[in-house]
Amino acid sequence: MEETLRELEQRALQELKECRNPTQLEAWRLRFLGKKGELTAVLRGMARIPENERPRIGQLANEVRDALEAARTSRQQALRREERDRRLAAETLDVTVPGWRIPVGAVHPLTRIIREIEEIFLGMGFEVREGPEVELDYYNFEALNIPKDHPARDMQDTFYITEEILMRTHTSPMQARTLEMTYPSVPVKIIVPGRVYRRDEDDATHSHSFVQVEGLMVDRGVRMSDLKGVLTVFAKGMFGEDRQIRLRPSYFPFTEPSAEVDVSCPLCDGAGCRLCKGTGWIEILGAGMVHPYVLEKAGYDADEVSGFAFGLGVERTAMLKYGIDDIRHFYMNDLHFLRQFRRAL
Ligand code: DAH
């Protein structure tokens, strides 16, 4: 009996080594340790051995069972470890492989310029306002001292919707609207970024739709030197501390006197180059002292208050700042172009 048990133990341990997976291990357990297994079968034979031998054999049988159970447990753990190592090896992750590039959008260059302009003027105490793109003839022209038969209407070929309703040709109507709304208070200090429309043929420098920023400051005692000071701060903030501006006489119906404002060429620093056509200066905006007619249309007394106004082309500013040579780039939505502006948000 004893020998049978020892032989059983040896054989079981031998076969356990050959179990390669949980299924085989379970089959092994049933075969040696199960209720219908070999060990149980041996123990049934206890009845046939002398009574005084039974405790010893019983104890031996228990030792064999315990040994087989323990061997099974450690074999099971070894198999699990092997299985886990196999899985880990198969799943190896190379952290040096480059990751996916997640496409990130960017702020459009025009939006970026508008935000920069806003920052500069907010810093000088101006408020940002917006106005309607579909505008009344009254605000676009009449209130700005451009009556129906005025030749200045030819300067701005207009998309009309009805006789009296049109697509605004400039942001200047917001001068009239703001003054009308603010009357009788002063000061008025606003800038108005916005899209405008003109019946122009599209080419490298013209577009039927573009963006302007209007500026208006009205208060007691505002003078032309204030205009020059504010625009100098703007030009330096936008194009660099070394920039200077100059005012040339011009004509706009809603300002008197009127000026065209040039900035010293950022490319050649005033020496003369292709960009500034050899003059050393580049025109960036129209401006002037608000015409008394405009102030009085809104109710203000032009003897009491005065103001300046200016109108700036945003595409032109962006083209100058970024060295872009064709206005159509802003509207073609070519990603190669737009991605160059990706870093700024
Ligand atoms: N509104 C003018 C235009 O679009 C630009 C302009 C000139 C605006 C002089 C002004 C100004 O406010 O004072 O051509």
Tab-separated table of C-alpha atoms and ligand atoms in Angstrom:
chain	number	residue	atom	x	y	z
A	1	MET	CA	0.000	0.000	0.000
A	2	GLU	CA	2.720	2.322	1.014
A	3	GLU	CA	4.583	1.554	-2.129
A	4	THR	CA	1.490	2.119	-4.243
A	5	LEU	CA	1.074	5.541	-2.660
A	6	ARG	CA	4.720	6.467	-3.261
A	7	GLU	CA	4.544	5.242	-6.821
A	8	LEU	CA	1.320	7.214	-7.340
A	9	GLU	CA	2.937	10.374	-5.994
A	10	GLN	CA	5.973	10.011	-8.262
A	11	ARG	CA	3.887	9.349	-11.328
A	12	ALA	CA	1.521	12.236	-10.581
A	13	LEU	CA	4.388	14.663	-10.070
A	14	GLN	CA	6.010	13.464	-13.273
A	15	GLU	CA	2.849	13.974	-15.259
A	16	LEU	CA	2.185	17.335	-13.666
A	17	LYS	CA	5.348	18.623	-15.295
A	18	GLU	CA	3.830	17.878	-18.663
A	19	CYS	CA	0.687	19.937	-18.060
A	20	ARG	CA	0.978	22.941	-20.329
A	21	ASN	CA	-2.324	24.743	-19.814
A	22	PRO	CA	-5.302	25.059	-17.425
A	23	THR	CA	-7.294	22.373	-19.254
A	24	GLN	CA	-4.551	19.798	-18.909
A	25	LEU	CA	-4.038	20.832	-15.302
A	26	GLU	CA	-7.709	20.283	-14.513
A	27	ALA	CA	-7.663	16.880	-16.233
A	28	TRP	CA	-4.651	15.990	-14.093
A	29	ARG	CA	-6.454	17.055	-10.900
A	30	LEU	CA	-9.495	14.925	-11.690
A	31	ARG	CA	-7.334	11.999	-12.552
A	32	PHE	CA	-5.231	11.990	-9.359
A	33	LEU	CA	-7.111	14.002	-6.740
A	34	GLY	CA	-10.742	13.878	-7.875
A	35	LYS	CA	-13.470	11.857	-6.205
A	36	LYS	CA	-13.089	9.249	-8.889
A	37	GLY	CA	-9.351	9.746	-9.024
A	38	GLU	CA	-6.492	7.390	-8.351
A	39	LEU	CA	-5.751	8.560	-4.819
A	40	THR	CA	-9.330	7.994	-3.754
A	41	ALA	CA	-9.192	4.582	-5.374
A	42	VAL	CA	-6.108	3.685	-3.360
A	43	LEU	CA	-7.683	4.886	-0.134
A	44	ARG	CA	-10.666	2.666	-0.733
A	45	GLY	CA	-8.206	-0.235	-0.330
A	46	MET	CA	-7.588	0.859	3.301
A	47	ALA	CA	-10.235	-1.603	4.383
A	48	ARG	CA	-7.975	-4.425	3.407
A	49	ILE	CA	-4.957	-3.495	5.485
A	50	PRO	CA	-4.395	-4.458	9.116
A	51	GLU	CA	-5.999	-2.055	11.540
A	52	ASN	CA	-2.772	-1.085	13.307
A	53	GLU	CA	-1.257	-0.027	9.975
A	54	ARG	CA	-4.112	2.226	9.093
A	55	PRO	CA	-3.080	5.409	10.970
A	56	ARG	CA	0.370	5.369	9.382
A	57	ILE	CA	-0.946	4.691	5.924
A	58	GLY	CA	-3.720	7.222	6.451
A	59	GLN	CA	-1.186	9.830	7.424
A	60	LEU	CA	0.977	8.934	4.446
A	61	ALA	CA	-2.033	9.243	2.166
A	62	ASN	CA	-2.730	12.697	3.578
A	63	GLU	CA	0.878	13.694	3.035
A	64	VAL	CA	0.686	12.534	-0.552
A	65	ARG	CA	-2.552	14.475	-1.092
A	66	ASP	CA	-1.050	17.605	0.465
A	67	ALA	CA	2.107	17.258	-1.598
A	68	LEU	CA	0.115	16.832	-4.809
A	69	GLU	CA	-2.155	19.779	-3.967
A	70	ALA	CA	0.854	21.981	-3.262
A	71	ALA	CA	2.587	20.868	-6.458
A	72	ARG	CA	-0.581	21.585	-8.395
A	73	THR	CA	-0.884	25.083	-6.930
A	74	SER	CA	2.691	25.974	-7.763
A	75	ARG	CA	2.340	24.486	-11.248
A	76	GLN	CA	-0.800	26.575	-11.733
A	77	GLN	CA	1.028	29.718	-10.655
A	78	ALA	CA	3.933	28.920	-12.941
A	79	LEU	CA	1.541	28.466	-15.867
A	80	ARG	CA	-0.146	31.815	-15.106
A	81	ARG	CA	3.195	33.541	-14.963
A	82	GLU	CA	4.219	32.013	-18.263
A	83	GLU	CA	0.929	33.065	-19.798
A	84	ARG	CA	1.308	36.634	-18.527
A	85	ASP	CA	4.892	36.871	-19.770
A	86	ARG	CA	3.783	35.652	-23.171
A	87	ARG	CA	1.026	38.272	-23.314
A	88	LEU	CA	3.320	41.074	-22.210
A	89	ALA	CA	5.892	40.109	-24.790
A	90	ALA	CA	3.239	40.135	-27.490
A	91	GLU	CA	1.938	43.528	-26.368
A	92	THR	CA	5.294	45.267	-26.186
A	93	LEU	CA	4.824	49.026	-26.564
A	94	ASP	CA	7.537	51.042	-28.268
A	95	VAL	CA	7.276	54.439	-26.621
A	96	THR	CA	9.756	55.900	-29.100
A	97	VAL	CA	7.393	55.463	-32.066
A	98	PRO	CA	6.180	58.943	-33.107
A	99	GLY	CA	2.595	59.689	-32.063
A	100	TRP	CA	-0.338	60.722	-34.216
A	101	ARG	CA	-0.431	64.397	-35.023
A	102	ILE	CA	-3.810	65.712	-33.913
A	103	PRO	CA	-4.968	68.387	-36.363
A	104	VAL	CA	-5.304	71.704	-34.564
A	105	GLY	CA	-7.071	74.675	-36.094
A	106	ALA	CA	-5.708	78.189	-36.132
A	107	VAL	CA	-7.007	81.692	-35.927
A	108	HIS	CA	-7.369	83.218	-39.389
A	109	PRO	CA	-4.694	85.856	-40.084
A	110	LEU	CA	-7.357	88.545	-40.471
A	111	THR	CA	-8.881	87.667	-37.106
A	112	ARG	CA	-5.423	87.751	-35.621
A	113	ILE	CA	-4.753	91.248	-36.979
A	114	ILE	CA	-8.158	92.475	-35.783
A	115	ARG	CA	-7.397	91.195	-32.296
A	116	GLU	CA	-4.021	92.924	-32.311
A	117	ILE	CA	-5.625	96.180	-33.410
A	118	GLU	CA	-8.237	95.840	-30.675
A	119	GLU	CA	-5.546	95.238	-28.041
A	120	ILE	CA	-3.693	98.380	-29.041
A	121	PHE	CA	-6.779	100.599	-28.949
A	122	LEU	CA	-8.222	99.011	-25.806
A	123	GLY	CA	-4.928	100.019	-24.224
A	124	MET	CA	-5.729	103.640	-25.096
A	125	GLY	CA	-9.218	103.496	-23.618
A	126	PHE	CA	-11.224	102.797	-26.787
A	127	GLU	CA	-14.237	100.477	-26.771
A	128	VAL	CA	-14.865	97.876	-29.465
A	129	ARG	CA	-18.257	98.092	-31.205
A	130	GLU	CA	-19.808	96.295	-34.135
A	131	GLY	CA	-22.463	97.416	-36.581
A	132	PRO	CA	-24.730	96.013	-39.313
A	133	GLU	CA	-23.311	94.920	-42.666
A	134	VAL	CA	-26.695	95.513	-44.268
A	135	GLU	CA	-27.045	99.232	-43.789
A	136	LEU	CA	-29.345	102.111	-44.551
A	137	ASP	CA	-28.335	104.546	-47.258
A	138	TYR	CA	-28.847	107.176	-44.590
A	139	TYR	CA	-26.020	105.991	-42.321
A	140	ASN	CA	-23.714	104.827	-45.089
A	141	PHE	CA	-23.964	108.116	-47.011
A	142	GLU	CA	-26.440	110.833	-45.971
A	143	ALA	CA	-25.411	111.181	-42.326
A	144	LEU	CA	-21.798	111.232	-43.451
A	145	ASN	CA	-22.309	114.271	-45.631
A	146	ILE	CA	-22.583	112.294	-48.860
A	147	PRO	CA	-25.951	113.264	-50.395
A	148	LYS	CA	-27.486	111.339	-53.297
A	149	ASP	CA	-25.894	113.397	-56.055
A	150	HIS	CA	-22.500	113.583	-54.352
A	151	PRO	CA	-19.591	112.560	-56.591
A	152	ALA	CA	-18.005	110.700	-53.652
A	153	ARG	CA	-20.631	107.989	-54.130
A	154	ASP	CA	-18.788	107.012	-57.280
A	155	MET	CA	-15.677	106.303	-55.200
A	156	GLN	CA	-17.525	103.457	-53.550
A	157	ASP	CA	-19.464	101.347	-56.010
A	158	THR	CA	-22.296	100.037	-53.953
A	159	PHE	CA	-24.286	96.803	-53.776
A	160	TYR	CA	-27.840	98.045	-53.355
A	161	ILE	CA	-30.547	95.833	-51.903
A	162	THR	CA	-33.318	98.400	-52.325
A	163	GLU	CA	-33.213	102.154	-52.978
A	164	GLU	CA	-32.571	102.812	-49.315
A	165	ILE	CA	-30.891	99.594	-48.155
A	166	LEU	CA	-27.406	98.514	-49.154
A	167	MET	CA	-24.345	96.516	-48.178
A	168	ARG	CA	-22.216	98.990	-46.258
A	169	THR	CA	-19.283	100.210	-48.346
A	170	HIS	CA	-17.250	101.193	-45.277
A	171	THR	CA	-17.428	101.031	-41.478
A	172	SER	CA	-17.921	104.808	-41.244
A	173	PRO	CA	-21.735	104.507	-40.841
A	174	MET	CA	-20.963	103.393	-37.293
A	175	GLN	CA	-19.680	106.912	-36.658
A	176	ALA	CA	-23.141	108.257	-37.344
A	177	ARG	CA	-24.934	105.450	-35.477
A	178	THR	CA	-22.705	105.722	-32.413
A	179	LEU	CA	-22.938	109.500	-32.200
A	180	GLU	CA	-26.721	109.338	-32.560
A	181	MET	CA	-26.917	106.740	-29.789
A	182	THR	CA	-24.464	108.397	-27.430
A	183	TYR	CA	-25.746	111.968	-27.775
A	184	PRO	CA	-25.447	114.070	-25.672
A	185	SER	CA	-22.624	112.342	-23.780
A	186	VAL	CA	-18.924	112.688	-24.360
A	187	PRO	CA	-16.360	111.303	-24.604
A	188	VAL	CA	-16.950	108.837	-27.410
A	189	LYS	CA	-13.977	106.555	-27.986
A	190	ILE	CA	-14.692	103.556	-30.162
A	191	ILE	CA	-13.193	101.323	-32.780
A	192	VAL	CA	-15.406	99.284	-35.095
A	193	PRO	CA	-13.984	96.268	-36.883
A	194	GLY	CA	-16.192	94.871	-39.617
A	195	ARG	CA	-16.719	93.597	-43.125
A	196	VAL	CA	-17.552	95.958	-45.971
A	197	TYR	CA	-18.654	95.410	-49.575
A	198	ARG	CA	-17.933	97.108	-52.868
A	199	ARG	CA	-18.653	96.367	-56.496
A	200	ASP	CA	-15.006	95.869	-57.359
A	201	GLU	CA	-13.402	93.364	-59.687
A	202	ASP	CA	-11.372	90.940	-57.568
A	203	ASP	CA	-7.636	91.028	-58.240
A	204	ALA	CA	-4.392	90.986	-56.246
A	205	THR	CA	-5.202	94.214	-54.431
A	206	HIS	CA	-9.002	94.537	-54.756
A	207	SER	CA	-11.805	92.481	-53.333
A	208	HIS	CA	-15.584	92.874	-53.440
A	209	SER	CA	-15.526	92.285	-49.697
A	210	PHE	CA	-12.883	93.212	-47.171
A	211	VAL	CA	-12.448	94.233	-43.561
A	212	GLN	CA	-12.022	97.695	-42.102
A	213	VAL	CA	-11.537	99.078	-38.636
A	214	GLU	CA	-13.170	102.419	-38.022
A	215	GLY	CA	-12.001	104.682	-35.227
A	216	LEU	CA	-13.848	107.593	-33.655
A	217	MET	CA	-13.008	109.863	-30.773
A	218	VAL	CA	-15.221	112.816	-29.853
A	219	ASP	CA	-14.823	114.978	-26.779
A	220	ARG	CA	-14.366	118.581	-25.784
A	221	GLY	CA	-11.169	119.935	-27.291
A	222	VAL	CA	-10.035	116.999	-29.410
A	223	ARG	CA	-7.416	118.195	-31.879
A	224	MET	CA	-5.549	116.933	-34.908
A	225	SER	CA	-2.487	116.355	-32.722
A	226	ASP	CA	-4.548	113.834	-30.715
A	227	LEU	CA	-5.231	111.976	-33.952
A	228	LYS	CA	-1.560	111.964	-34.775
A	229	GLY	CA	-0.620	110.774	-31.290
A	230	VAL	CA	-3.145	107.924	-31.264
A	231	LEU	CA	-2.168	106.765	-34.763
A	232	THR	CA	1.524	106.901	-33.873
A	233	VAL	CA	0.905	104.580	-30.923
A	234	PHE	CA	-1.044	102.314	-33.278
A	235	ALA	CA	1.635	102.260	-36.011
A	236	LYS	CA	4.411	101.488	-33.534
A	237	GLY	CA	2.332	98.834	-31.783
A	238	MET	CA	1.452	97.141	-35.057
A	239	PHE	CA	4.597	97.531	-37.160
A	240	GLY	CA	7.367	98.124	-34.602
A	241	GLU	CA	8.749	100.849	-32.348
A	242	ASP	CA	10.929	102.287	-35.147
A	243	ARG	CA	7.959	103.183	-37.336
A	244	GLN	CA	6.881	106.744	-37.950
A	245	ILE	CA	3.779	108.158	-39.535
A	246	ARG	CA	3.070	111.141	-41.719
A	247	LEU	CA	-0.193	112.825	-42.676
A	248	ARG	CA	-0.871	113.969	-46.227
A	249	PRO	CA	-3.794	116.241	-47.135
A	250	SER	CA	-6.698	114.391	-48.668
A	251	TYR	CA	-10.429	114.570	-49.060
A	252	PHE	CA	-13.300	112.702	-47.418
A	253	PRO	CA	-16.790	114.223	-47.201
A	254	PHE	CA	-17.150	113.329	-43.509
A	255	THR	CA	-13.863	114.810	-42.274
A	256	GLU	CA	-12.427	118.313	-42.441
A	257	PRO	CA	-9.557	118.543	-42.730
A	258	SER	CA	-8.907	115.072	-44.135
A	259	ALA	CA	-5.658	113.199	-44.342
A	260	GLU	CA	-4.145	110.104	-45.750
A	261	VAL	CA	-1.800	108.481	-43.274
A	262	ASP	CA	1.443	106.786	-44.268
A	263	VAL	CA	3.722	104.620	-42.147
A	264	SER	CA	7.456	104.539	-42.790
A	265	CYS	CA	8.168	101.399	-44.836
A	266	PRO	CA	8.790	98.463	-42.482
A	267	LEU	CA	10.826	96.676	-45.163
A	268	CYS	CA	13.433	99.299	-46.057
A	269	ASP	CA	12.969	101.553	-43.026
A	270	GLY	CA	12.200	104.537	-45.246
A	271	ALA	CA	15.115	104.180	-47.655
A	272	GLY	CA	12.899	103.208	-50.585
A	273	CYS	CA	12.245	99.729	-51.943
A	274	ARG	CA	9.881	97.724	-54.144
A	275	LEU	CA	7.229	97.463	-51.421
A	276	CYS	CA	6.972	101.233	-50.906
A	277	LYS	CA	7.651	101.911	-54.605
A	278	GLY	CA	10.780	103.837	-53.743
A	279	THR	CA	8.995	106.431	-51.610
A	280	GLY	CA	9.909	105.090	-48.163
A	281	TRP	CA	6.258	105.406	-47.086
A	282	ILE	CA	3.218	103.177	-47.269
A	283	GLU	CA	-0.352	104.421	-47.029
A	284	ILE	CA	-2.229	102.620	-44.274
A	285	LEU	CA	-5.387	104.589	-43.567
A	286	GLY	CA	-7.673	107.546	-44.155
A	287	ALA	CA	-8.436	109.935	-41.348
A	288	GLY	CA	-9.420	113.443	-40.382
A	289	MET	CA	-11.295	115.700	-38.001
A	290	VAL	CA	-14.962	114.767	-37.841
A	291	HIS	CA	-16.914	117.145	-40.100
A	292	PRO	CA	-19.254	119.500	-38.141
A	293	TYR	CA	-22.072	118.243	-40.371
A	294	VAL	CA	-21.651	114.701	-38.991
A	295	LEU	CA	-21.593	115.890	-35.363
A	296	GLU	CA	-24.656	118.063	-35.865
A	297	LYS	CA	-26.660	115.378	-37.659
A	298	ALA	CA	-26.391	113.383	-34.433
A	299	GLY	CA	-27.351	116.396	-32.312
A	300	TYR	CA	-23.974	117.513	-31.018
A	301	ASP	CA	-22.949	121.167	-31.027
A	302	ALA	CA	-19.847	121.377	-33.218
A	303	ASP	CA	-18.734	124.472	-31.338
A	304	GLU	CA	-18.695	122.506	-28.085
A	305	VAL	CA	-17.191	119.192	-29.112
A	306	SER	CA	-14.813	117.997	-31.754
A	307	GLY	CA	-13.356	114.708	-32.802
A	308	PHE	CA	-11.223	112.697	-35.108
A	309	ALA	CA	-11.984	109.596	-37.123
A	310	PHE	CA	-9.995	107.118	-39.127
A	311	GLY	CA	-10.561	104.086	-41.302
A	312	LEU	CA	-8.053	101.289	-41.631
A	313	GLY	CA	-7.910	98.417	-44.116
A	314	VAL	CA	-7.293	95.155	-42.272
A	315	GLU	CA	-6.144	93.092	-45.288
A	316	ARG	CA	-3.720	95.820	-46.229
A	317	THR	CA	-2.366	95.883	-42.695
A	318	ALA	CA	-1.989	92.082	-42.668
A	319	MET	CA	-0.334	92.091	-46.113
A	320	LEU	CA	2.158	94.668	-44.949
A	321	LYS	CA	2.850	92.984	-41.641
A	322	TYR	CA	3.233	89.444	-42.996
A	323	GLY	CA	4.580	90.238	-46.452
A	324	ILE	CA	1.549	88.828	-48.296
A	325	ASP	CA	1.321	89.973	-51.912
A	326	ASP	CA	-2.196	88.983	-52.914
A	327	ILE	CA	-5.419	89.834	-51.084
A	328	ARG	CA	-7.069	86.711	-52.498
A	329	HIS	CA	-4.948	84.543	-50.201
A	330	PHE	CA	-7.218	85.577	-47.332
A	331	TYR	CA	-10.270	84.071	-49.036
A	332	MET	CA	-9.002	81.004	-50.867
A	333	ASN	CA	-8.750	78.952	-47.659
A	334	ASP	CA	-5.627	77.206	-48.897
A	335	LEU	CA	-4.418	75.273	-45.872
A	336	HIS	CA	-0.768	75.712	-46.894
A	337	PHE	CA	-1.278	79.435	-46.522
A	338	LEU	CA	-3.405	79.320	-43.387
A	339	ARG	CA	-1.181	76.845	-41.520
A	340	GLN	CA	1.619	79.367	-41.473
A	341	PHE	CA	-0.418	81.246	-38.887
A	342	ARG	CA	-1.000	78.190	-36.725
A	343	ARG	CA	1.040	79.099	-33.694
A	344	ALA	CA	-0.925	82.131	-32.559
A	345	LEU	CA	-4.285	81.695	-30.923
B	1	DAH	N1	-14.511	105.336	-44.924
B	1	DAH	C1	-13.345	105.592	-45.718
B	1	DAH	C2	-13.257	104.535	-46.811
B	1	DAH	O1	-13.705	103.472	-46.630
B	1	DAH	C3	-12.116	105.547	-44.886
B	1	DAH	C4	-12.060	106.654	-43.912
B	1	DAH	C5	-11.435	107.828	-44.259
B	1	DAH	C6	-12.642	106.545	-42.681
B	1	DAH	C7	-11.386	108.879	-43.377
B	1	DAH	C8	-12.585	107.591	-41.767
B	1	DAH	C9	-11.934	108.767	-42.141
B	1	DAH	O2	-13.127	107.518	-40.557
B	1	DAH	O3	-11.877	109.772	-41.246
B	1	DAH	O4	-12.693	104.812	-47.830
